[in-house]
Tab-separated table of C-alpha atoms in Angstrom:
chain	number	residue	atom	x	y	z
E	1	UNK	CA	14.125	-11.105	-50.311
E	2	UNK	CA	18.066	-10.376	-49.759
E	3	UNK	CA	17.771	-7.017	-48.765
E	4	UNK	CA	15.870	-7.621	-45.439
E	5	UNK	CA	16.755	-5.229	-42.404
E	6	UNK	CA	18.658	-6.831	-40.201
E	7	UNK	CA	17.820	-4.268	-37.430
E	8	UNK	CA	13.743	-5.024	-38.142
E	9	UNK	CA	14.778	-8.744	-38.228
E	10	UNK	CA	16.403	-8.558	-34.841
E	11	UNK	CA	13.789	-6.768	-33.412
E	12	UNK	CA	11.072	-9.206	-34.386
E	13	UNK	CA	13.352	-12.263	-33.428
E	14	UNK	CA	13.581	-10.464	-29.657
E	15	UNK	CA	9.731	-9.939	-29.093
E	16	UNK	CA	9.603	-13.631	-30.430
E	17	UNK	CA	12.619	-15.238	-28.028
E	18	UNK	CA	10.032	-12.619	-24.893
E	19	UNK	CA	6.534	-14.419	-26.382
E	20	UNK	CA	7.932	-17.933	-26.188
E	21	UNK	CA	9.657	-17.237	-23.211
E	22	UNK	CA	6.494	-16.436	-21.442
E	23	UNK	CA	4.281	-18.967	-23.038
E	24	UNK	CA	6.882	-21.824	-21.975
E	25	UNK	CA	7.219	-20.260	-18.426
E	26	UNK	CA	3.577	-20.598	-18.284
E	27	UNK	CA	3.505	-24.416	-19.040
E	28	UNK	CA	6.842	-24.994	-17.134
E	29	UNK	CA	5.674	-23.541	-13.797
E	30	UNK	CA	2.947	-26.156	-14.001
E	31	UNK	CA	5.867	-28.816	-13.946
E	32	UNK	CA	7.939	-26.721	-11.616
E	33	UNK	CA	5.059	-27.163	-8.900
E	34	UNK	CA	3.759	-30.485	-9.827
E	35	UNK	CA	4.845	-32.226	-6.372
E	36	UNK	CA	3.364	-29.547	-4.757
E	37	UNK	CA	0.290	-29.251	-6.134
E	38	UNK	CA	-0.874	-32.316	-7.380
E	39	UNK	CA	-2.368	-33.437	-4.023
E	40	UNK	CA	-4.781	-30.774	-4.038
E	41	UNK	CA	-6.408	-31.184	-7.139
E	42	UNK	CA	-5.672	-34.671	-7.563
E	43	UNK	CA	-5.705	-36.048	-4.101
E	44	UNK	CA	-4.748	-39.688	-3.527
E	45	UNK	CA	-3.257	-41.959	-0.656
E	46	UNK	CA	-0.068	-42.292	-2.563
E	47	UNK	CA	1.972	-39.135	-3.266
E	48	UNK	CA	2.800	-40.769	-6.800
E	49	UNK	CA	-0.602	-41.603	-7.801
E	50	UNK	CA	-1.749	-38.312	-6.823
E	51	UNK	CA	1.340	-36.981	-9.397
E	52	UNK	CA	0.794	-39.236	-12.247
E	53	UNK	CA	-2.830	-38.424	-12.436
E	54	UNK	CA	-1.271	-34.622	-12.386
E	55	UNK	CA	0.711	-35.030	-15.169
E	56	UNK	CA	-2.100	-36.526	-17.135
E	57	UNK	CA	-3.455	-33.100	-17.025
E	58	UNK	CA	0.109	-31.485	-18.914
E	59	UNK	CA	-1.437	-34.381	-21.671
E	60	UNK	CA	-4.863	-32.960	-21.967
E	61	UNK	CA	-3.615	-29.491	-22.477
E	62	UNK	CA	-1.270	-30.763	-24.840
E	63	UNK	CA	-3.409	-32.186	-27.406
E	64	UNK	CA	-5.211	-28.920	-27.631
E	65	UNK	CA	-2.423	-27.672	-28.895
E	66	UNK	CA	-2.590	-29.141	-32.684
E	67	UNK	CA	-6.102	-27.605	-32.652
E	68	UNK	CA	-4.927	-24.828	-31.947
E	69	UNK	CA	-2.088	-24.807	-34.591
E	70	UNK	CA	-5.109	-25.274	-37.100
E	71	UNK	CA	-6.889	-22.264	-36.139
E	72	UNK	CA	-4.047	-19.438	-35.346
E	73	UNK	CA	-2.328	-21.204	-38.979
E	74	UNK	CA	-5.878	-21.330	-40.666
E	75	UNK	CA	-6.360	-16.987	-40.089
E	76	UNK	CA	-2.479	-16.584	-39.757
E	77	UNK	CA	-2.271	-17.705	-43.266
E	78	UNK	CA	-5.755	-15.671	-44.771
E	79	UNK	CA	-5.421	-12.356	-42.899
E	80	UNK	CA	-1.720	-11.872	-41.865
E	81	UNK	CA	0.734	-13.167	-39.061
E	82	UNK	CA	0.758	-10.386	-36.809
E	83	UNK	CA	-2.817	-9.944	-35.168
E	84	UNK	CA	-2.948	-13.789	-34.457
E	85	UNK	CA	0.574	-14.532	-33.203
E	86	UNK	CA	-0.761	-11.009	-31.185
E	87	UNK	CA	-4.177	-12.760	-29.355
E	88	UNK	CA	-2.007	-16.108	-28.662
E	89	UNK	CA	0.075	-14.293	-26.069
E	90	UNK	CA	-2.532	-12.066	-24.764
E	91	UNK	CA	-5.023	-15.589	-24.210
E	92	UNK	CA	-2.267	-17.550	-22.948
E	93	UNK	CA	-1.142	-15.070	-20.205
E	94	UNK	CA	-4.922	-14.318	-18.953
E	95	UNK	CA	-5.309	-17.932	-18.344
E	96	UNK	CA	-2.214	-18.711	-16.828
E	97	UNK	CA	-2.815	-15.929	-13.953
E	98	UNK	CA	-6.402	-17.141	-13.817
E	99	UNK	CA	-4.713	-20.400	-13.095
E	100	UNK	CA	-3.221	-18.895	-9.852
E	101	UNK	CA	-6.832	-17.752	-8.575
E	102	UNK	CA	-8.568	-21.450	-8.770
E	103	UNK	CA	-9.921	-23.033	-6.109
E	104	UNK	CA	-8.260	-26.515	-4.595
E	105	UNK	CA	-10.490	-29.534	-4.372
E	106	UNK	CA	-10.231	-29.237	-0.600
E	107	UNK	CA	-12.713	-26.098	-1.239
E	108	UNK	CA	-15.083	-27.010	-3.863
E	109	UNK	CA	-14.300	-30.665	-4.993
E	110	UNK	CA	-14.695	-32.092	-8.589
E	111	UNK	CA	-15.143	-28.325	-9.681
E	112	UNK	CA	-11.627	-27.419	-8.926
E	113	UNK	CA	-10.327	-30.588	-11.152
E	114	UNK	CA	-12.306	-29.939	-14.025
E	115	UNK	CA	-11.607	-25.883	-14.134
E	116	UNK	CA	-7.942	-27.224	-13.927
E	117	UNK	CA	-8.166	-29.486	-17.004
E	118	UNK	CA	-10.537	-26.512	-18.429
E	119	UNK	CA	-7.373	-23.810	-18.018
E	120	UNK	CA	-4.963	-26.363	-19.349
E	121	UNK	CA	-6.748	-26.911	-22.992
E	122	UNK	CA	-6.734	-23.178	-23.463
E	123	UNK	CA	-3.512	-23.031	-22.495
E	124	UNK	CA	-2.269	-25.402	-25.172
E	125	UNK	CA	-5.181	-23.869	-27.627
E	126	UNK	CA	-3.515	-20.365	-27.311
E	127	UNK	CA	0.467	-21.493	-27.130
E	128	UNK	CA	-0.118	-23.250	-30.195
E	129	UNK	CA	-0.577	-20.149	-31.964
E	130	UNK	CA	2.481	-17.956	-30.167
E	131	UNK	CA	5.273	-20.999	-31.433
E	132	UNK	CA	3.948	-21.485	-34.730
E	133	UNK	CA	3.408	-17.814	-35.327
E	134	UNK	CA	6.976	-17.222	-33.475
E	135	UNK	CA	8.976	-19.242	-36.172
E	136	UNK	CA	6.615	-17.779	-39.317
E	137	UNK	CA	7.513	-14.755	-38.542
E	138	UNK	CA	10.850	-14.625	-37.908
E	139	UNK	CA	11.816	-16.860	-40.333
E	140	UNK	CA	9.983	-14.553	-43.192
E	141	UNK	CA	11.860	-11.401	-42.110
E	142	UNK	CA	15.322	-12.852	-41.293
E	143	UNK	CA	17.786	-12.383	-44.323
E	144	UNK	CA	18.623	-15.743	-46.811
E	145	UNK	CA	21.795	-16.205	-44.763
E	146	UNK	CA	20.666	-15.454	-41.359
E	147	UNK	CA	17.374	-17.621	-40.883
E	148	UNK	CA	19.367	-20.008	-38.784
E	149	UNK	CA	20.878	-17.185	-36.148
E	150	UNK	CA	17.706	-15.905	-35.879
E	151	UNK	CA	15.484	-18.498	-35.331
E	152	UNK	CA	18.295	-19.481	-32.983
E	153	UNK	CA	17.435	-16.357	-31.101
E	154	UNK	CA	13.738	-17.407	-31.159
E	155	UNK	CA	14.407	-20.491	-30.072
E	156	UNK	CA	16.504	-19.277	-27.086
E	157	UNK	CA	13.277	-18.112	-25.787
E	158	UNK	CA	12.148	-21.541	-23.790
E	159	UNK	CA	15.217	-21.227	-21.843
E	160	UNK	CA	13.722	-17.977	-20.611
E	161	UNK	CA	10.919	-19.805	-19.568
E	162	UNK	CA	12.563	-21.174	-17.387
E	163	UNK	CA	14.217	-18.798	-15.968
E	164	UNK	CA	11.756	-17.361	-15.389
E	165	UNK	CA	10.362	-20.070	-13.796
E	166	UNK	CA	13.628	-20.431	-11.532
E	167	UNK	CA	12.501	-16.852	-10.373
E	168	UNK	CA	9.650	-17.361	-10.092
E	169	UNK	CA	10.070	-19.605	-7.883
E	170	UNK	CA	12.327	-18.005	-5.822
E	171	UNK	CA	10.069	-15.110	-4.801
E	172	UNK	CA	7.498	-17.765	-4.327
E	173	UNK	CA	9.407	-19.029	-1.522
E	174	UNK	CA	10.859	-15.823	-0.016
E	175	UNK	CA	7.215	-14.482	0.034
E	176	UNK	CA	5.404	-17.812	1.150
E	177	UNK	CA	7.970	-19.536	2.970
E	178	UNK	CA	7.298	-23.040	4.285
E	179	UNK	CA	3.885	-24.521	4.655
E	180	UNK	CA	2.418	-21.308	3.364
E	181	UNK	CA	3.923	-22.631	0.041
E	182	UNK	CA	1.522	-25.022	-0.135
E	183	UNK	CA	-1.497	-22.633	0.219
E	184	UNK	CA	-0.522	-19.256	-1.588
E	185	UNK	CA	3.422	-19.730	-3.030
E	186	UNK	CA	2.336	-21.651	-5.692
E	187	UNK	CA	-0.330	-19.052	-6.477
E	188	UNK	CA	2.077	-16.606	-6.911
E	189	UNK	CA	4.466	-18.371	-9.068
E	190	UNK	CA	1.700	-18.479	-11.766
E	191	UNK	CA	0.484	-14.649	-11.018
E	192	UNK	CA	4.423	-13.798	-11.285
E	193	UNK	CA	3.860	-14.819	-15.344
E	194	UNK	CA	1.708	-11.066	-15.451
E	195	UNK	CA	5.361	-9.312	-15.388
E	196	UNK	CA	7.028	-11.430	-18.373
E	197	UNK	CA	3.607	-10.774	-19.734
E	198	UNK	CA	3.700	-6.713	-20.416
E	199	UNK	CA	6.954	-6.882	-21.369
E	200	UNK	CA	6.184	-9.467	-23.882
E	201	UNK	CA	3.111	-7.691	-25.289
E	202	UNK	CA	4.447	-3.819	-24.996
E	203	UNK	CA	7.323	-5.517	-27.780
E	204	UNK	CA	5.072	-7.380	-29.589
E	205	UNK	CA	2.759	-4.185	-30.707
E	206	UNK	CA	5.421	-2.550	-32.138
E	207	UNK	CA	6.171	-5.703	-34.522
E	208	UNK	CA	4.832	-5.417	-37.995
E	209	UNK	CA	3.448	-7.513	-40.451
E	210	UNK	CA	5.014	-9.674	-42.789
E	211	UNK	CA	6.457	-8.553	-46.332
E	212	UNK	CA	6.615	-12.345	-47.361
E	213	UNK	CA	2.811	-12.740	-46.577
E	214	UNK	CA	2.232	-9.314	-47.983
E	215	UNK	CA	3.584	-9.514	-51.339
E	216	UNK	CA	3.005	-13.214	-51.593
E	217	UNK	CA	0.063	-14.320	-50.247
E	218	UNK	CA	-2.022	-11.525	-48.892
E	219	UNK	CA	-4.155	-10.947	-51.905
E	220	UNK	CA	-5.069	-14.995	-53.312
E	221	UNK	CA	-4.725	-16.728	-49.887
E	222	UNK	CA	-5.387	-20.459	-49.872
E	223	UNK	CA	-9.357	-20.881	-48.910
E	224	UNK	CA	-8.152	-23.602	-46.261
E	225	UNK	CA	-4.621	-23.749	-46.007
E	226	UNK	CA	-4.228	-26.981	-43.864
E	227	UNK	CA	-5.841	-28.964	-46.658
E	228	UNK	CA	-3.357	-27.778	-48.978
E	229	UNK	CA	-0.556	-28.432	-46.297
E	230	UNK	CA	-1.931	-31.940	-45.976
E	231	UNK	CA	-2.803	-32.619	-50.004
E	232	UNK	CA	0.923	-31.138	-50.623
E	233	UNK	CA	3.317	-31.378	-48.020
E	234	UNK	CA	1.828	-34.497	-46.147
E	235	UNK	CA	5.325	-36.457	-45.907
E	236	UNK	CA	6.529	-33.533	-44.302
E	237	UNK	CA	4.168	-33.207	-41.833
E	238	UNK	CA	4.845	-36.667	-41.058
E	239	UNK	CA	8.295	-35.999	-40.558
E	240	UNK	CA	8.194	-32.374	-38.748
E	241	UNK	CA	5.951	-34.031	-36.438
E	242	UNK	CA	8.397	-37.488	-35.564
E	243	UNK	CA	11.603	-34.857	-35.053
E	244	UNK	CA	9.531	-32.264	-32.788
E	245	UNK	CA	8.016	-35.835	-31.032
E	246	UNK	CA	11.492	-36.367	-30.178
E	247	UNK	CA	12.656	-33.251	-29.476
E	248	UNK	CA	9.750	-32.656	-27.030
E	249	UNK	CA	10.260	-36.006	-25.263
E	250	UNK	CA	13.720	-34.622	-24.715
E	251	UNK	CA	12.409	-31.189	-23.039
E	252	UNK	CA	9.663	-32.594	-21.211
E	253	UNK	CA	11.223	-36.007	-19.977
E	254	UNK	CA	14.362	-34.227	-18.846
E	255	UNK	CA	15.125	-30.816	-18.883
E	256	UNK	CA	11.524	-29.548	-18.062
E	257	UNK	CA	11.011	-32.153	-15.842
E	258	UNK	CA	14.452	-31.808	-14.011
E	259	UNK	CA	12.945	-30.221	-11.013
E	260	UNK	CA	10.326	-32.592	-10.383
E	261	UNK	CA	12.896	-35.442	-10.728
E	262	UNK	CA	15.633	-34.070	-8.631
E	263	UNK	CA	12.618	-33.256	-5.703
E	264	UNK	CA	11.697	-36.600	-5.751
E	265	UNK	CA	14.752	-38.815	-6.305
E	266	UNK	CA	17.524	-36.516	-4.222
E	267	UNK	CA	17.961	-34.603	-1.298
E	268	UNK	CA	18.841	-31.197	-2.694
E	269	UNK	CA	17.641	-28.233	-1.597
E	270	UNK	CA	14.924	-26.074	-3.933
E	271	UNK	CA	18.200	-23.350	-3.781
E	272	UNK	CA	20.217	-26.193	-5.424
E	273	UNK	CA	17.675	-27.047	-7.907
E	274	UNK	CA	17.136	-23.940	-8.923
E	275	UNK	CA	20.514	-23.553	-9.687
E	276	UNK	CA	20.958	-26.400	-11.209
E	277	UNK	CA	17.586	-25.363	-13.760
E	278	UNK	CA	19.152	-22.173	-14.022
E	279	UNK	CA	22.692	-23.569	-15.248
E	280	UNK	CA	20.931	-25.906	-17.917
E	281	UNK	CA	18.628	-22.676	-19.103
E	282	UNK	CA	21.334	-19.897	-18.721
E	283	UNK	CA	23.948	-21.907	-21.530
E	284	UNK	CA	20.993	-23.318	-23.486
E	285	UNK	CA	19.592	-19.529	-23.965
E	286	UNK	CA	23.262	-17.834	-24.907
E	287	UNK	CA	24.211	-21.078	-27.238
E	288	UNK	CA	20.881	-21.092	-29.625
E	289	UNK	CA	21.886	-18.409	-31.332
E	290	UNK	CA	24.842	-18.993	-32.185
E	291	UNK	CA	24.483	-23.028	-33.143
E	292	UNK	CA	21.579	-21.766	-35.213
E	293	UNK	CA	23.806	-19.544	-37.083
E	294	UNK	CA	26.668	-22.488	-37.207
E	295	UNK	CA	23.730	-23.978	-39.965
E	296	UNK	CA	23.518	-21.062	-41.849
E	297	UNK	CA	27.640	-21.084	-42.088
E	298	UNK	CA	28.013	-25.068	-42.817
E	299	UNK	CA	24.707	-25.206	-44.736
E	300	UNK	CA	23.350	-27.818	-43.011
E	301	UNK	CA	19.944	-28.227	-40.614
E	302	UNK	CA	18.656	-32.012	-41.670
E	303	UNK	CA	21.967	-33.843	-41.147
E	304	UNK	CA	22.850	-31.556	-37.559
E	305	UNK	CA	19.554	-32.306	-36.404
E	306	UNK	CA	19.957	-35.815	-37.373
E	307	UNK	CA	23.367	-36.375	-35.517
E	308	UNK	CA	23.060	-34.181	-32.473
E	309	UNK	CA	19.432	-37.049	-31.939
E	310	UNK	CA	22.069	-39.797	-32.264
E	311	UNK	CA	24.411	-37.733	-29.636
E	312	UNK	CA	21.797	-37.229	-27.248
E	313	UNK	CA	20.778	-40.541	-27.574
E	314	UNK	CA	23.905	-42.049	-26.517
E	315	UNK	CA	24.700	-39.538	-23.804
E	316	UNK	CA	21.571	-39.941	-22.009
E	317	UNK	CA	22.196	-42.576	-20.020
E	318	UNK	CA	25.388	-40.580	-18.492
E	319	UNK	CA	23.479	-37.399	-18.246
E	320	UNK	CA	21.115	-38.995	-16.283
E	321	UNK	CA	22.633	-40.911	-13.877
E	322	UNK	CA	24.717	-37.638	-12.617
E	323	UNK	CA	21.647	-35.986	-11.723
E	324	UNK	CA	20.469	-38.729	-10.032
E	325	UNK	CA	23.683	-38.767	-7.851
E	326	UNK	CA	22.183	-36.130	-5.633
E	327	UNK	CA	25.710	-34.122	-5.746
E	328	UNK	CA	25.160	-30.619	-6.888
E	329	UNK	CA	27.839	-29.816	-8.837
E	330	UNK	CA	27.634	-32.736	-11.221
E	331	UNK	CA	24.106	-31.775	-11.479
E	332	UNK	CA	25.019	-28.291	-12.419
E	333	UNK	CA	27.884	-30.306	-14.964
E	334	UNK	CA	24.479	-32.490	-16.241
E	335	UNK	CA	22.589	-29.470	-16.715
E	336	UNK	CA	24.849	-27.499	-18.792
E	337	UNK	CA	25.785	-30.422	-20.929
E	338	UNK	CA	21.898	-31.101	-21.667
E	339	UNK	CA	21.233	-27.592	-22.190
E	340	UNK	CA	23.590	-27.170	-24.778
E	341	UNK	CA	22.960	-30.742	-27.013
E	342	UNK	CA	19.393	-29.551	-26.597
E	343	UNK	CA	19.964	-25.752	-27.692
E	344	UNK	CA	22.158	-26.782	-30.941
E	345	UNK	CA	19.593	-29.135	-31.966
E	346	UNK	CA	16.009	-27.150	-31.169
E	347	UNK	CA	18.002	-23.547	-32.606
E	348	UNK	CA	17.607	-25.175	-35.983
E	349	UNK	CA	14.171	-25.946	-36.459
E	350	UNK	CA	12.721	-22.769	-37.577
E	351	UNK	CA	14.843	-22.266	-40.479
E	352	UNK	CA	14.365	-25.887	-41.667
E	353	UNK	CA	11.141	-26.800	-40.801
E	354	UNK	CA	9.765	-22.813	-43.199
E	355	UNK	CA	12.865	-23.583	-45.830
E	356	UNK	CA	10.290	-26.490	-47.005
E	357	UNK	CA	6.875	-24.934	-47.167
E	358	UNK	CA	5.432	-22.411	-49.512
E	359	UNK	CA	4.435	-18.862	-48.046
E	360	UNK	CA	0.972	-19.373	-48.541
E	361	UNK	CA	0.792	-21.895	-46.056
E	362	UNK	CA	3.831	-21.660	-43.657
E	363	UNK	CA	2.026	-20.699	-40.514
E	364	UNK	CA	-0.402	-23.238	-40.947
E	365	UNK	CA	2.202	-26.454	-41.870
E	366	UNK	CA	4.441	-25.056	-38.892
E	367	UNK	CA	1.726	-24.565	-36.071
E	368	UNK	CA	0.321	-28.070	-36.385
E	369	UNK	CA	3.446	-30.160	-37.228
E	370	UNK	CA	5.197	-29.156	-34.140
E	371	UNK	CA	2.007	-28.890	-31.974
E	372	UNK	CA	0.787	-32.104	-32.236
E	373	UNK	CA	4.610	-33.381	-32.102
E	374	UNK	CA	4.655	-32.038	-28.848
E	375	UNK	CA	1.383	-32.807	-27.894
E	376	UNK	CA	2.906	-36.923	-28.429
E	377	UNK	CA	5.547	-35.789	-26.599
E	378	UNK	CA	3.749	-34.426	-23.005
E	379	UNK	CA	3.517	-38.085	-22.338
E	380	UNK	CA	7.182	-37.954	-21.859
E	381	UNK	CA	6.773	-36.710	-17.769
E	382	UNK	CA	3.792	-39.517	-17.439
E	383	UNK	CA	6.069	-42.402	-18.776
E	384	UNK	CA	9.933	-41.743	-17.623
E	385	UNK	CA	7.538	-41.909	-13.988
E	386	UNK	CA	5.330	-44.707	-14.762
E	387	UNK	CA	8.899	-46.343	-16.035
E	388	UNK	CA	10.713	-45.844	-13.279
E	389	UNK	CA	8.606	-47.348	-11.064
E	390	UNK	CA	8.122	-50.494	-13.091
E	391	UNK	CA	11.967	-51.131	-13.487
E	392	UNK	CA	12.428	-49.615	-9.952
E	393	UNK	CA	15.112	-47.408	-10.620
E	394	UNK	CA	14.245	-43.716	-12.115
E	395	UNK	CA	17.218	-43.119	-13.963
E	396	UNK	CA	16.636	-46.756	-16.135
E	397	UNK	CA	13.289	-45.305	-16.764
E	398	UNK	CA	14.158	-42.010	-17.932
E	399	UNK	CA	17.149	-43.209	-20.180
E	400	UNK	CA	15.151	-45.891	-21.799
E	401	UNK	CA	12.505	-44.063	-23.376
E	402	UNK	CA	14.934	-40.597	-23.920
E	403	UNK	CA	17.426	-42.784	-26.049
E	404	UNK	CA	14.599	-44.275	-28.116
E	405	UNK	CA	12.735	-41.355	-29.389
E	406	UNK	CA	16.315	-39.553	-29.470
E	407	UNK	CA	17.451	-41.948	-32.174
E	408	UNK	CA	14.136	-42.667	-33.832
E	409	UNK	CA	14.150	-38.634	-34.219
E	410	UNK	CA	17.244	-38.431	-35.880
E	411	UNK	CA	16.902	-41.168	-38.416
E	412	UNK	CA	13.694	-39.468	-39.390
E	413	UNK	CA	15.041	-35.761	-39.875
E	414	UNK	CA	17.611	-37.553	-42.327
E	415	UNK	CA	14.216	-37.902	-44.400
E	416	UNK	CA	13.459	-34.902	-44.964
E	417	UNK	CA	14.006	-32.790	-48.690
E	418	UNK	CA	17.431	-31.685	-49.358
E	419	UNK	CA	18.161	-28.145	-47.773
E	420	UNK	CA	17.491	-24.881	-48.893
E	421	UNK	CA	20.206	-22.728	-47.039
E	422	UNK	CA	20.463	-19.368	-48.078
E	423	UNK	CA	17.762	-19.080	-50.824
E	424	UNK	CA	15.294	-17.274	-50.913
E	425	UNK	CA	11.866	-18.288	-49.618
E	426	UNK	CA	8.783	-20.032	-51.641
């Protein structure tokens, strides 16, 4: 499969890097508002208490997510890539905006916590199928040489949710200045995901099915595919799943959960905050590309991956502690050194993680390894929090448990088969 289009391959690897853009922007406006939200659907004496419990809430959502890799991977693999990776987006964004339109407990009580928890699960049910489908499919129409760049470009996407998040945000506040925040600026930051949305979706019709699963798979698919992903390929799930644990705990115990930290812990203003998101975001989403295609030029995804966990792992620590200063440029200086260990790192994992599974099961093996990876990792915001305030000091908190899953992540991607750069797929 050489002679793949680059144009069609570019085009596909866009409407993915819009899809994930939107689906993270979705989960990362949750985060964005936690401090401001939490209290009325969790309220509690103590502002913390009321955030932890919160947070628990990212968790629940979370673990729906592997379920959900089972079921858009289970009919992604039998019936084609494009109609599921299609209704992931479409589900995702409805529930998100439906988000914005709940009740508080203030106004109906219990109800309001358990629709909350409700939204969240379908949230992580539906965005399970948009990533896993996301990497599939770009991955199968990228050329040999170029499955790193593209997936790159893919990959880039989560940096757009953010930004979009940091606008977002910004028209929250200019709309629903002040207190009002508190009763309809938040509202609007999750009904501002229905413009990402169309532009998402108006790309993704126009993206077409997959000639790998076409000429491969389409007419003797696997009768369950999972089964065969877990009879087969079970060491690699185990593996796929440790690295993407890590990974995650990265995202979501630093980067996604920069604002909430730098709200609580410092006395910058949400303009400087913003910024500083936007700074870690802004690099992160012009790097991926082009560190994904630096492992399609030195041939190498397993060994990157497993150095840049060892980098991150050490530089943690340092990272950390300059946000924590309060000053805002060595925030902004923090932010654009995490978002580009982060990018070089998470820009690789399409191409390796489809470079070791057969066509016939790709979207399947992809959708739940990194789901319920993730899903281990949205304990990351709950336990840098719950850490901090045992050792008393935030920044010990975050570091400890960053560096640990940052090192245990890159010993484990060492693991993994040999690579498989620039051949053609199975």
């Amino acid at each position: 499969m050489s002679n793949k289009d680059l144009t069609t391959s570019l085009k596909v690897a866009i409407s993915a890097n819009l899809g994930w853009g939107f689906e993270l922007f979705d989960l990362v406006v949750y985060l964005y508002v936690a401090n401001t939200i939490a209290p009325l659907f969790f309220p509690a004496t103590d502002k913390t208490a009321s955030l932890l419990e919160f947070l628990l809430t990212l968790v629940v959502g979370y673990f729906a997510r592997p379920i959900g890799g089972i079921f858009f991977g289970h009919y992604g693999d039998r019936i084609g890539r494009k109609r599921l990776w299609f209704i992931s987006l479409l589900g995702m964004g409805l529930v998100t905006i439906f988000i914005g339109f709940l009740p508080t407990y203030y106004q109906i009580g219990i109800l309001a916590t358990i629709l909350l928890v409700i939204l969240r699960i379908l949230q992580g049910f539906f965005l399970a199928g948009e990533w896993g489908g996301g990497m599939t499919l770009v991955t199968e129409f990228a050329p040999d040489t170029l499955r790193g760049l593209l997936g790159g470009l893919q990959q880039g996407g989560a940096a757009l949710g953010l930004i979009f998040a940091v606008i977002a945000n910004e028209v929250a506040l200019a709309l629903a200045p002040g207190t009002a925040f508190q009763t309809l600026g938040w509202r609007i930051m999750f009904w501002f995901g229905a413009i990402p949305l169309i532009i998402a979706l108006a790309v993704r019709w126009k993206v077409g099915e997959s000639v790998e699963w076409l000429t491969k798979v389409a007419d003797k698919p696997e009768k369950i595919p999972i089964a065969t992903v877990f009879r087969r390929w079970w060491k690699m799930v185990i593996i796929a799943t440790i690295v993407l644990f890590a990974n995650g705990s990265i995202y979501y115990g630093i980067i996604a959960y920069m604002p909430t930290f730098l709200a609580l812990h410092t006395s910058l203003s949400s303009y400087e905050i913003d910024n500083i998101v936007l700074a870690t975001n802004l690099i992160w989403l012009f790097i991926s590309p082009l560190t994904g295609y630096l492992s399609d030029v030195l041939k190498r995804r397993k060994l990157l991956i497993g150095i840049l966990g060892f980098v991150i792992g050490i530089l943690v620590y340092p990272i950390i502690s300059l946000l924590y200063t309060g000053s805002y440029i060595s925030g902004i200086i923090a932010g654009i050194i995490m978002g580009s260990l982060f990018a070089f790192q998470y820009s690789i994992f399409p191409a390796w993680l489809c470079e070791n599974i057969s066509t016939n099961v790709r979207y399947s093996y992809i959708a739940f390894s990194i789901n319920l990876g993730v899903a281990f990792s949205s304990f990351a915001p709950y336990i840098v929090t719950a850490l901090g305030l045992a050792f008393n000091n935030p920044v010990l908190g975050i570091a400890t448990f960053d560096i640990s899953v940052a090192i245990i992540g890159g010993i484990t991607a060492l693991l993994s088969p040999p690579d498989k750069v620039g051949t053609s797929l199975q």
